[in-house]
N, CA, C and O atoms as a GROMACS GRO file, in nm:
protein
  432
    1UNK      N    1   0.909   0.985  -0.274
    1UNK     CA    2   0.792   0.952  -0.354
    1UNK      C    3   0.667   1.001  -0.285
    1UNK      O    4   0.665   1.024  -0.164
    2UNK      N    5   0.563   1.018  -0.364
    2UNK     CA    6   0.434   1.064  -0.315
    2UNK      C    7   0.327   0.973  -0.373
    2UNK      O    8   0.325   0.951  -0.494
    3UNK      N    9   0.239   0.920  -0.290
    3UNK     CA   10   0.132   0.831  -0.336
    3UNK      C   11  -0.002   0.898  -0.313
    3UNK      O   12  -0.024   0.961  -0.209
    4UNK      N   13  -0.092   0.886  -0.410
    4UNK     CA   14  -0.226   0.938  -0.392
    4UNK      C   15  -0.326   0.848  -0.462
    4UNK      O   16  -0.291   0.773  -0.554
    5UNK      N   17  -0.450   0.856  -0.419
    5UNK     CA   18  -0.557   0.773  -0.475
    5UNK      C   19  -0.623   0.846  -0.590
    5UNK      O   20  -0.655   0.965  -0.580
    6UNK      N   21  -0.642   0.775  -0.699
    6UNK     CA   22  -0.708   0.830  -0.817
    6UNK      C   23  -0.816   0.731  -0.859
    6UNK      O   24  -0.794   0.610  -0.854
    7UNK      N   25  -0.932   0.778  -0.899
    7UNK     CA   26  -1.043   0.692  -0.943
    7UNK      C   27  -1.081   0.589  -0.838
    7UNK      O   28  -1.112   0.475  -0.873
    8UNK      N   29  -1.080   0.626  -0.712
    8UNK     CA   30  -1.124   0.547  -0.598
    8UNK      C   31  -1.038   0.426  -0.564
    8UNK      O   32  -1.017   0.400  -0.445
    9UNK      N   33  -0.988   0.350  -0.662
    9UNK     CA   34  -0.913   0.229  -0.627
    9UNK      C   35  -0.775   0.222  -0.690
    9UNK      O   36  -0.703   0.124  -0.668
   10UNK      N   37  -0.737   0.321  -0.766
   10UNK     CA   38  -0.602   0.325  -0.823
   10UNK      C   39  -0.513   0.414  -0.739
   10UNK      O   40  -0.553   0.522  -0.697
   11UNK      N   41  -0.390   0.367  -0.714
   11UNK     CA   42  -0.293   0.446  -0.640
   11UNK      C   43  -0.184   0.489  -0.738
   11UNK      O   44  -0.118   0.406  -0.798
   12UNK      N   45  -0.168   0.620  -0.752
   12UNK     CA   46  -0.063   0.675  -0.838
   12UNK      C   47   0.056   0.713  -0.751
   12UNK      O   48   0.039   0.776  -0.646
   13UNK      N   49   0.176   0.674  -0.794
   13UNK     CA   50   0.298   0.708  -0.722
   13UNK      C   51   0.379   0.804  -0.808
   13UNK      O   52   0.408   0.776  -0.925
   14UNK      N   53   0.416   0.917  -0.748
   14UNK     CA   54   0.491   1.020  -0.819
   14UNK      C   55   0.630   1.034  -0.759
   14UNK      O   56   0.650   1.013  -0.640
   15UNK      N   57   0.725   1.070  -0.842
   15UNK     CA   58   0.860   1.100  -0.797
   15UNK      C   59   0.866   1.250  -0.771
   15UNK      O   60   0.861   1.330  -0.864
   16UNK      N   61   0.877   1.287  -0.645
   16UNK     CA   62   0.874   1.430  -0.611
   16UNK      C   63   1.001   1.503  -0.652
   16UNK      O   64   1.000   1.626  -0.664
   17UNK      N   65   1.109   1.431  -0.673
   17UNK     CA   66   1.233   1.496  -0.718
   17UNK      C   67   1.227   1.533  -0.866
   17UNK      O   68   1.283   1.634  -0.907
   18UNK      N   69   1.159   1.452  -0.944
   18UNK     CA   70   1.147   1.478  -1.088
   18UNK      C   71   1.043   1.585  -1.118
   18UNK      O   72   1.051   1.652  -1.222
   19UNK      N   73   0.946   1.603  -1.028
   19UNK     CA   74   0.838   1.702  -1.046
   19UNK      C   75   0.760   1.680  -1.175
   19UNK      O   76   0.712   1.776  -1.235
   20UNK      N   77   0.747   1.557  -1.218
   20UNK     CA   78   0.672   1.526  -1.339
   20UNK      C   79   0.524   1.510  -1.305
   20UNK      O   80   0.490   1.456  -1.199
   21UNK      N   81   0.435   1.557  -1.392
   21UNK     CA   82   0.291   1.539  -1.368
   21UNK      C   83   0.246   1.395  -1.395
   21UNK      O   84   0.132   1.359  -1.364
   22UNK      N   85   0.334   1.313  -1.451
   22UNK     CA   86   0.301   1.174  -1.481
   22UNK      C   87   0.346   1.083  -1.367
   22UNK      O   88   0.458   1.098  -1.318
   23UNK      N   89   0.261   0.989  -1.324
   23UNK     CA   90   0.304   0.897  -1.219
   23UNK      C   91   0.413   0.804  -1.270
   23UNK      O   92   0.416   0.768  -1.388
   24UNK      N   93   0.504   0.765  -1.180
   24UNK     CA   94   0.608   0.669  -1.218
   24UNK      C   95   0.557   0.526  -1.205
   24UNK      O   96   0.616   0.433  -1.261
   25UNK      N   97   0.448   0.509  -1.131
   25UNK     CA   98   0.390   0.375  -1.115
   25UNK      C   99   0.243   0.389  -1.077
   25UNK      O  100   0.206   0.483  -1.007
   26UNK      N  101   0.161   0.296  -1.122
   26UNK     CA  102   0.019   0.291  -1.086
   26UNK      C  103  -0.009   0.153  -1.028
   26UNK      O  104   0.022   0.052  -1.090
   27UNK      N  105  -0.069   0.150  -0.909
   27UNK     CA  106  -0.101   0.024  -0.842
   27UNK      C  107  -0.252   0.008  -0.833
   27UNK      O  108  -0.324   0.103  -0.802
   28UNK      N  109  -0.299  -0.111  -0.859
   28UNK     CA  110  -0.439  -0.143  -0.835
   28UNK      C  111  -0.442  -0.261  -0.739
   28UNK      O  112  -0.434  -0.377  -0.780
   29UNK      N  113  -0.453  -0.228  -0.611
   29UNK     CA  114  -0.447  -0.328  -0.506
   29UNK      C  115  -0.583  -0.358  -0.445
   29UNK      O  116  -0.602  -0.461  -0.380
   30UNK      N  117  -0.678  -0.268  -0.466
   30UNK     CA  118  -0.809  -0.280  -0.402
   30UNK      C  119  -0.919  -0.294  -0.504
   30UNK      O  120  -0.912  -0.240  -0.615
   31UNK      N  121  -1.022  -0.369  -0.466
   31UNK     CA  122  -1.139  -0.386  -0.553
   31UNK      C  123  -1.249  -0.285  -0.519
   31UNK      O  124  -1.340  -0.264  -0.599
   32UNK      N  125  -1.240  -0.223  -0.403
   32UNK     CA  126  -1.339  -0.121  -0.367
   32UNK      C  127  -1.266   0.009  -0.334
   32UNK      O  128  -1.143   0.009  -0.320
   33UNK      N  129  -1.338   0.119  -0.322
   33UNK     CA  130  -1.273   0.249  -0.300
   33UNK      C  131  -1.184   0.252  -0.177
   33UNK      O  132  -1.219   0.201  -0.071
   34UNK      N  133  -1.068   0.313  -0.192
   34UNK     CA  134  -0.971   0.326  -0.085
   34UNK      C  135  -1.016   0.437   0.009
   34UNK      O  136  -1.056   0.545  -0.035
   35UNK      N  137  -1.010   0.410   0.138
   35UNK     CA  138  -1.055   0.507   0.237
   35UNK      C  139  -0.940   0.571   0.315
   35UNK      O  140  -0.956   0.681   0.368
   36UNK      N  141  -0.825   0.504   0.321
   36UNK     CA  142  -0.713   0.564   0.394
   36UNK      C  143  -0.582   0.494   0.357
   36UNK      O  144  -0.581   0.380   0.311
   37UNK      N  145  -0.472   0.567   0.380
   37UNK     CA  146  -0.338   0.513   0.357
   37UNK      C  147  -0.244   0.573   0.461
   37UNK      O  148  -0.267   0.684   0.510
   38UNK      N  149  -0.140   0.498   0.494
   38UNK     CA  150  -0.036   0.550   0.582
   38UNK      C  151   0.097   0.487   0.543
   38UNK      O  152   0.102   0.379   0.484
   39UNK      N  153   0.204   0.556   0.576
   39UNK     CA  154   0.339   0.510   0.546
   39UNK      C  155   0.407   0.462   0.673
   39UNK      O  156   0.396   0.527   0.777
   40UNK      N  157   0.477   0.349   0.667
   40UNK     CA  158   0.556   0.299   0.779
   40UNK      C  159   0.703   0.318   0.743
   40UNK      O  160   0.757   0.243   0.662
   41UNK      N  161   0.769   0.419   0.802
   41UNK     CA  162   0.908   0.449   0.766
   41UNK      C  163   1.007   0.342   0.811
   41UNK      O  164   1.114   0.329   0.752
   42UNK      N  165   0.973   0.267   0.914
   42UNK     CA  166   1.064   0.164   0.962
   42UNK      C  167   1.082   0.052   0.860
   42UNK      O  168   1.193   0.002   0.838
   43UNK      N  169   0.971   0.012   0.796
   43UNK     CA  170   0.974  -0.098   0.700
   43UNK      C  171   0.961  -0.053   0.554
   43UNK      O  172   0.963  -0.136   0.464
   44UNK      N  173   0.948   0.078   0.530
   44UNK     CA  174   0.936   0.133   0.395
   44UNK      C  175   0.818   0.071   0.319
   44UNK      O  176   0.831   0.032   0.203
   45UNK      N  177   0.703   0.063   0.387
   45UNK     CA  178   0.583   0.009   0.325
   45UNK      C  179   0.467   0.105   0.346
   45UNK      O  180   0.468   0.186   0.439
   46UNK      N  181   0.369   0.094   0.260
   46UNK     CA  182   0.243   0.165   0.277
   46UNK      C  183   0.141   0.062   0.324
   46UNK      O  184   0.150  -0.056   0.292
   47UNK      N  185   0.044   0.110   0.400
   47UNK     CA  186  -0.072   0.030   0.437
   47UNK      C  187  -0.192   0.107   0.385
   47UNK      O  188  -0.209   0.225   0.417
   48UNK      N  189  -0.274   0.042   0.306
   48UNK     CA  190  -0.395   0.107   0.253
   48UNK      C  191  -0.516   0.023   0.290
   48UNK      O  192  -0.508  -0.099   0.301
   49UNK      N  193  -0.628   0.091   0.309
   49UNK     CA  194  -0.752   0.023   0.345
   49UNK      C  195  -0.864   0.069   0.255
   49UNK      O  196  -0.864   0.181   0.204
   50UNK      N  197  -0.962  -0.020   0.236
   50UNK     CA  198  -1.074   0.015   0.147
   50UNK      C  199  -1.209  -0.004   0.217
   50UNK      O  200  -1.215  -0.046   0.332
   51UNK      N  201  -1.318   0.030   0.145
   51UNK     CA  202  -1.453   0.027   0.201
   51UNK      C  203  -1.503  -0.113   0.237
   51UNK      O  204  -1.600  -0.125   0.311
   52UNK      N  205  -1.440  -0.215   0.186
   52UNK     CA  206  -1.479  -0.352   0.224
   52UNK      C  207  -1.405  -0.398   0.349
   52UNK      O  208  -1.432  -0.507   0.400
   53UNK      N  209  -1.312  -0.317   0.398
   53UNK     CA  210  -1.236  -0.352   0.518
   53UNK      C  211  -1.106  -0.424   0.488
   53UNK      O  212  -1.039  -0.470   0.580
   54UNK      N  213  -1.070  -0.434   0.361
   54UNK     CA  214  -0.945  -0.500   0.324
   54UNK      C  215  -0.828  -0.405   0.351
   54UNK      O  216  -0.832  -0.288   0.314
   55UNK      N  217  -0.725  -0.457   0.416
   55UNK     CA  218  -0.601  -0.383   0.435
   55UNK      C  219  -0.494  -0.446   0.348
   55UNK      O  220  -0.482  -0.569   0.342
   56UNK      N  221  -0.417  -0.364   0.280
   56UNK     CA  222  -0.306  -0.411   0.198
   56UNK      C  223  -0.178  -0.348   0.250
   56UNK      O  224  -0.173  -0.228   0.277
   57UNK      N  225  -0.074  -0.428   0.262
   57UNK     CA  226   0.059  -0.380   0.297
   57UNK      C  227   0.143  -0.396   0.172
   57UNK      O  228   0.149  -0.505   0.115
   58UNK      N  229   0.208  -0.288   0.127
   58UNK     CA  230   0.279  -0.295   0.000
   58UNK      C  231   0.406  -0.210   0.000
   58UNK      O  232   0.416  -0.108   0.067
   59UNK      N  233   0.501  -0.258  -0.079
   59UNK     CA  234   0.629  -0.190  -0.095
   59UNK      C  235   0.605  -0.060  -0.170
   59UNK      O  236   0.533  -0.056  -0.269
   60UNK      N  237   0.668   0.048  -0.122
   60UNK     CA  238   0.644   0.176  -0.188
   60UNK      C  239   0.770   0.252  -0.220
   60UNK      O  240   0.764   0.368  -0.261
   61UNK      N  241   0.886   0.190  -0.202
   61UNK     CA  242   1.010   0.260  -0.231
   61UNK      C  243   1.090   0.189  -0.337
   61UNK      O  244   1.100   0.067  -0.337
   62UNK      N  245   1.147   0.266  -0.426
   62UNK     CA  246   1.230   0.209  -0.530
   62UNK      C  247   1.376   0.199  -0.492
   62UNK      O  248   1.454   0.137  -0.564
   63UNK      N  249   1.414   0.258  -0.380
   63UNK     CA  250   1.553   0.256  -0.336
   63UNK      C  251   1.585   0.132  -0.254
   63UNK      O  252   1.502   0.042  -0.239
   64UNK      N  253   1.705   0.127  -0.201
   64UNK     CA  254   1.745   0.019  -0.113
   64UNK      C  255   1.751  -0.117  -0.180
   64UNK      O  256   1.727  -0.219  -0.117
   65UNK      N  257   1.782  -0.118  -0.309
   65UNK     CA  258   1.794  -0.246  -0.379
   65UNK      C  259   1.665  -0.291  -0.444
   65UNK      O  260   1.665  -0.391  -0.517
   66UNK      N  261   1.554  -0.220  -0.420
   66UNK     CA  262   1.430  -0.256  -0.487
   66UNK      C  263   1.419  -0.174  -0.615
   66UNK      O  264   1.496  -0.081  -0.637
   67UNK      N  265   1.325  -0.210  -0.698
   67UNK     CA  266   1.306  -0.140  -0.824
   67UNK      C  267   1.168  -0.076  -0.827
   67UNK      O  268   1.082  -0.107  -0.744
   68UNK      N  269   1.148   0.012  -0.922
   68UNK     CA  270   1.016   0.073  -0.940
   68UNK      C  271   0.912  -0.037  -0.961
   68UNK      O  272   0.798  -0.023  -0.915
   69UNK      N  273   0.948  -0.145  -1.028
   69UNK     CA  274   0.854  -0.254  -1.053
   69UNK      C  275   0.810  -0.324  -0.925
   69UNK      O  276   0.706  -0.390  -0.924
   70UNK      N  277   0.888  -0.311  -0.817
   70UNK     CA  278   0.849  -0.375  -0.693
   70UNK      C  279   0.746  -0.293  -0.615
   70UNK      O  280   0.689  -0.341  -0.517
   71UNK      N  281   0.722  -0.169  -0.658
   71UNK     CA  282   0.622  -0.086  -0.592
   71UNK      C  283   0.484  -0.150  -0.609
   71UNK      O  284   0.450  -0.197  -0.718
   72UNK      N  285   0.408  -0.150  -0.503
   72UNK     CA  286   0.275  -0.209  -0.507
   72UNK      C  287   0.274  -0.358  -0.483
   72UNK      O  288   0.168  -0.420  -0.479
   73UNK      N  289   0.391  -0.416  -0.467
   73UNK     CA  290   0.401  -0.560  -0.441
   73UNK      C  291   0.408  -0.585  -0.290
   73UNK      O  292   0.430  -0.493  -0.212
   74UNK      N  293   0.388  -0.710  -0.252
   74UNK     CA  294   0.393  -0.747  -0.110
   74UNK      C  295   0.534  -0.722  -0.055
   74UNK      O  296   0.632  -0.734  -0.128
   75UNK      N  297   0.543  -0.688   0.072
   75UNK     CA  298   0.675  -0.667   0.132
   75UNK      C  299   0.753  -0.798   0.139
   75UNK      O  300   0.695  -0.906   0.140
   76UNK      N  301   0.884  -0.785   0.143
   76UNK     CA  302   0.969  -0.904   0.153
   76UNK      C  303   1.064  -0.890   0.271
   76UNK      O  304   1.092  -0.778   0.316
   77UNK      N  305   1.112  -1.001   0.319
   77UNK     CA  306   1.206  -0.998   0.430
   77UNK      C  307   1.334  -0.926   0.390
   77UNK      O  308   1.390  -0.851   0.470
   78UNK      N  309   1.380  -0.948   0.268
   78UNK     CA  310   1.504  -0.886   0.220
   78UNK      C  311   1.493  -0.734   0.212
   78UNK      O  312   1.583  -0.664   0.259
   79UNK      N  313   1.387  -0.682   0.154
   79UNK     CA  314   1.376  -0.539   0.130
   79UNK      C  315   1.306  -0.462   0.241
   79UNK      O  316   1.338  -0.346   0.265
   80UNK      N  317   1.211  -0.525   0.309
   80UNK     CA  318   1.131  -0.452   0.407
   80UNK      C  319   1.144  -0.505   0.550
   80UNK      O  320   1.099  -0.440   0.644
   81UNK      N  321   1.206  -0.621   0.566
   81UNK     CA  322   1.222  -0.677   0.700
   81UNK      C  323   1.098  -0.747   0.752
   81UNK      O  324   1.094  -0.789   0.868
   82UNK      N  325   0.994  -0.760   0.667
   82UNK     CA  326   0.872  -0.830   0.708
   82UNK      C  327   0.829  -0.923   0.595
   82UNK      O  328   0.852  -0.896   0.478
   83UNK      N  329   0.767  -1.030   0.633
   83UNK     CA  330   0.716  -1.122   0.532
   83UNK      C  331   0.611  -1.213   0.595
   83UNK      O  332   0.609  -1.231   0.717
   84UNK      N  333   0.526  -1.268   0.513
   84UNK     CA  334   0.428  -1.367   0.556
   84UNK      C  335   0.396  -1.453   0.435
   84UNK      O  336   0.405  -1.408   0.321
   85UNK      N  337   0.359  -1.577   0.461
   85UNK     CA  338   0.329  -1.669   0.351
   85UNK      C  339   0.192  -1.642   0.292
   85UNK      O  340   0.173  -1.652   0.171
   86UNK      N  341   0.098  -1.608   0.377
   86UNK     CA  342  -0.038  -1.584   0.334
   86UNK      C  343  -0.096  -1.471   0.416
   86UNK      O  344  -0.064  -1.457   0.534
   87UNK      N  345  -0.181  -1.390   0.356
   87UNK     CA  346  -0.246  -1.283   0.432
   87UNK      C  347  -0.335  -1.341   0.541
   87UNK      O  348  -0.367  -1.272   0.638
   88UNK      N  349  -0.374  -1.465   0.526
   88UNK     CA  350  -0.455  -1.531   0.629
   88UNK      C  351  -0.374  -1.550   0.758
   88UNK      O  352  -0.432  -1.569   0.865
   89UNK      N  353  -0.241  -1.546   0.749
   89UNK     CA  354  -0.155  -1.558   0.867
   89UNK      C  355  -0.142  -1.425   0.941
   89UNK      O  356  -0.074  -1.418   1.044
   90UNK      N  357  -0.206  -1.320   0.892
   90UNK     CA  358  -0.195  -1.186   0.950
   90UNK      C  359  -0.330  -1.141   1.003
   90UNK      O  360  -0.427  -1.217   1.004
   91UNK      N  361  -0.337  -1.017   1.046
   91UNK     CA  362  -0.463  -0.957   1.091
   91UNK      C  363  -0.519  -0.862   0.984
   91UNK      O  364  -0.600  -0.775   1.016
   92UNK      N  365  -0.475  -0.877   0.860
   92UNK     CA  366  -0.518  -0.785   0.755
   92UNK      C  367  -0.666  -0.796   0.720
   92UNK      O  368  -0.721  -0.705   0.658
   93UNK      N  369  -0.731  -0.904   0.759
   93UNK     CA  370  -0.873  -0.921   0.727
   93UNK      C  371  -0.965  -0.896   0.847
   93UNK      O  372  -1.086  -0.915   0.837
   94UNK      N  373  -0.910  -0.855   0.960
   94UNK     CA  374  -0.991  -0.838   1.081
   94UNK      C  375  -1.102  -0.736   1.064
   94UNK      O  376  -1.214  -0.759   1.110
   95UNK      N  377  -1.075  -0.623   0.998
   95UNK     CA  378  -1.180  -0.522   0.978
   95UNK      C  379  -1.291  -0.577   0.888
   95UNK      O  380  -1.409  -0.553   0.914
   96UNK      N  381  -1.252  -0.650   0.784
   96UNK     CA  382  -1.351  -0.708   0.693
   96UNK      C  383  -1.442  -0.806   0.769
   96UNK      O  384  -1.563  -0.807   0.750
   97UNK      N  385  -1.382  -0.886   0.854
   97UNK     CA  386  -1.460  -0.983   0.931
   97UNK      C  387  -1.561  -0.913   1.021
   97UNK      O  388  -1.668  -0.968   1.047
   98UNK      N  389  -1.528  -0.795   1.069
   98UNK     CA  390  -1.618  -0.720   1.156
   98UNK      C  391  -1.712  -0.627   1.078
   98UNK      O  392  -1.789  -0.552   1.137
   99UNK      N  393  -1.703  -0.634   0.946
   99UNK     CA  394  -1.788  -0.556   0.856
   99UNK      C  395  -1.775  -0.404   0.880
   99UNK      O  396  -1.873  -0.331   0.888
  100UNK      N  397  -1.649  -0.362   0.891
  100UNK     CA  398  -1.619  -0.220   0.905
  100UNK      C  399  -1.497  -0.188   0.821
  100UNK      O  400  -1.437  -0.279   0.763
  101UNK      N  401  -1.459  -0.062   0.813
  101UNK     CA  402  -1.344  -0.023   0.733
  101UNK      C  403  -1.270   0.094   0.798
  101UNK      O  404  -1.327   0.165   0.880
  102UNK      N  405  -1.143   0.113   0.760
  102UNK     CA  406  -1.066   0.223   0.821
  102UNK      C  407  -1.101   0.358   0.760
  102UNK      O  408  -1.125   0.370   0.640
  103UNK      N  409  -1.103   0.460   0.846
  103UNK     CA  410  -1.118   0.597   0.795
  103UNK      C  411  -0.992   0.678   0.820
  103UNK      O  412  -0.973   0.785   0.762
  104UNK      N  413  -0.905   0.626   0.907
  104UNK     CA  414  -0.776   0.690   0.934
  104UNK      C  415  -0.682   0.582   0.983
  104UNK      O  416  -0.725   0.485   1.046
  105UNK      N  417  -0.551   0.597   0.956
  105UNK     CA  418  -0.452   0.501   1.000
  105UNK      C  419  -0.327   0.572   1.046
  105UNK      O  420  -0.297   0.684   1.003
  106UNK      N  421  -0.254   0.506   1.135
  106UNK     CA  422  -0.123   0.553   1.177
  106UNK      C  423  -0.038   0.432   1.207
  106UNK      O  424  -0.090   0.328   1.248
  107UNK      N  425   0.092   0.443   1.186
  107UNK     CA  426   0.183   0.334   1.217
  107UNK      C  427   0.288   0.385   1.314
  107UNK      O  428   0.312   0.505   1.326
  108UNK      N  429   0.349   0.292   1.382
  108UNK     CA  430   0.456   0.332   1.473
  108UNK      C  431   0.566   0.226   1.470
  108UNK      O  432   0.666   0.239   1.540
   0.00000   0.00000   0.00000
């Protein structure tokens, strides 16, 4: 799959094997323009960040027992090996608290 940002806050996901110009899924996870995204191959999730400093972690693969409908949803222990009850239990809001935002990301 291939994900790209369209209209600043919409993420379009394309199936690269089908080579269709139409996205297979559209996610709206951010309220402000997205500034960066990265893929974590270990957990099969994307991390995206926006101009308000919000980071979102989301499922981006339809394989492995997940469905296309699960794309753009929060990761789960069953499908991604990670889970949390609330984003407040994570560090996803740390950039927002410091009034800054990501311009580049990498995962390991």
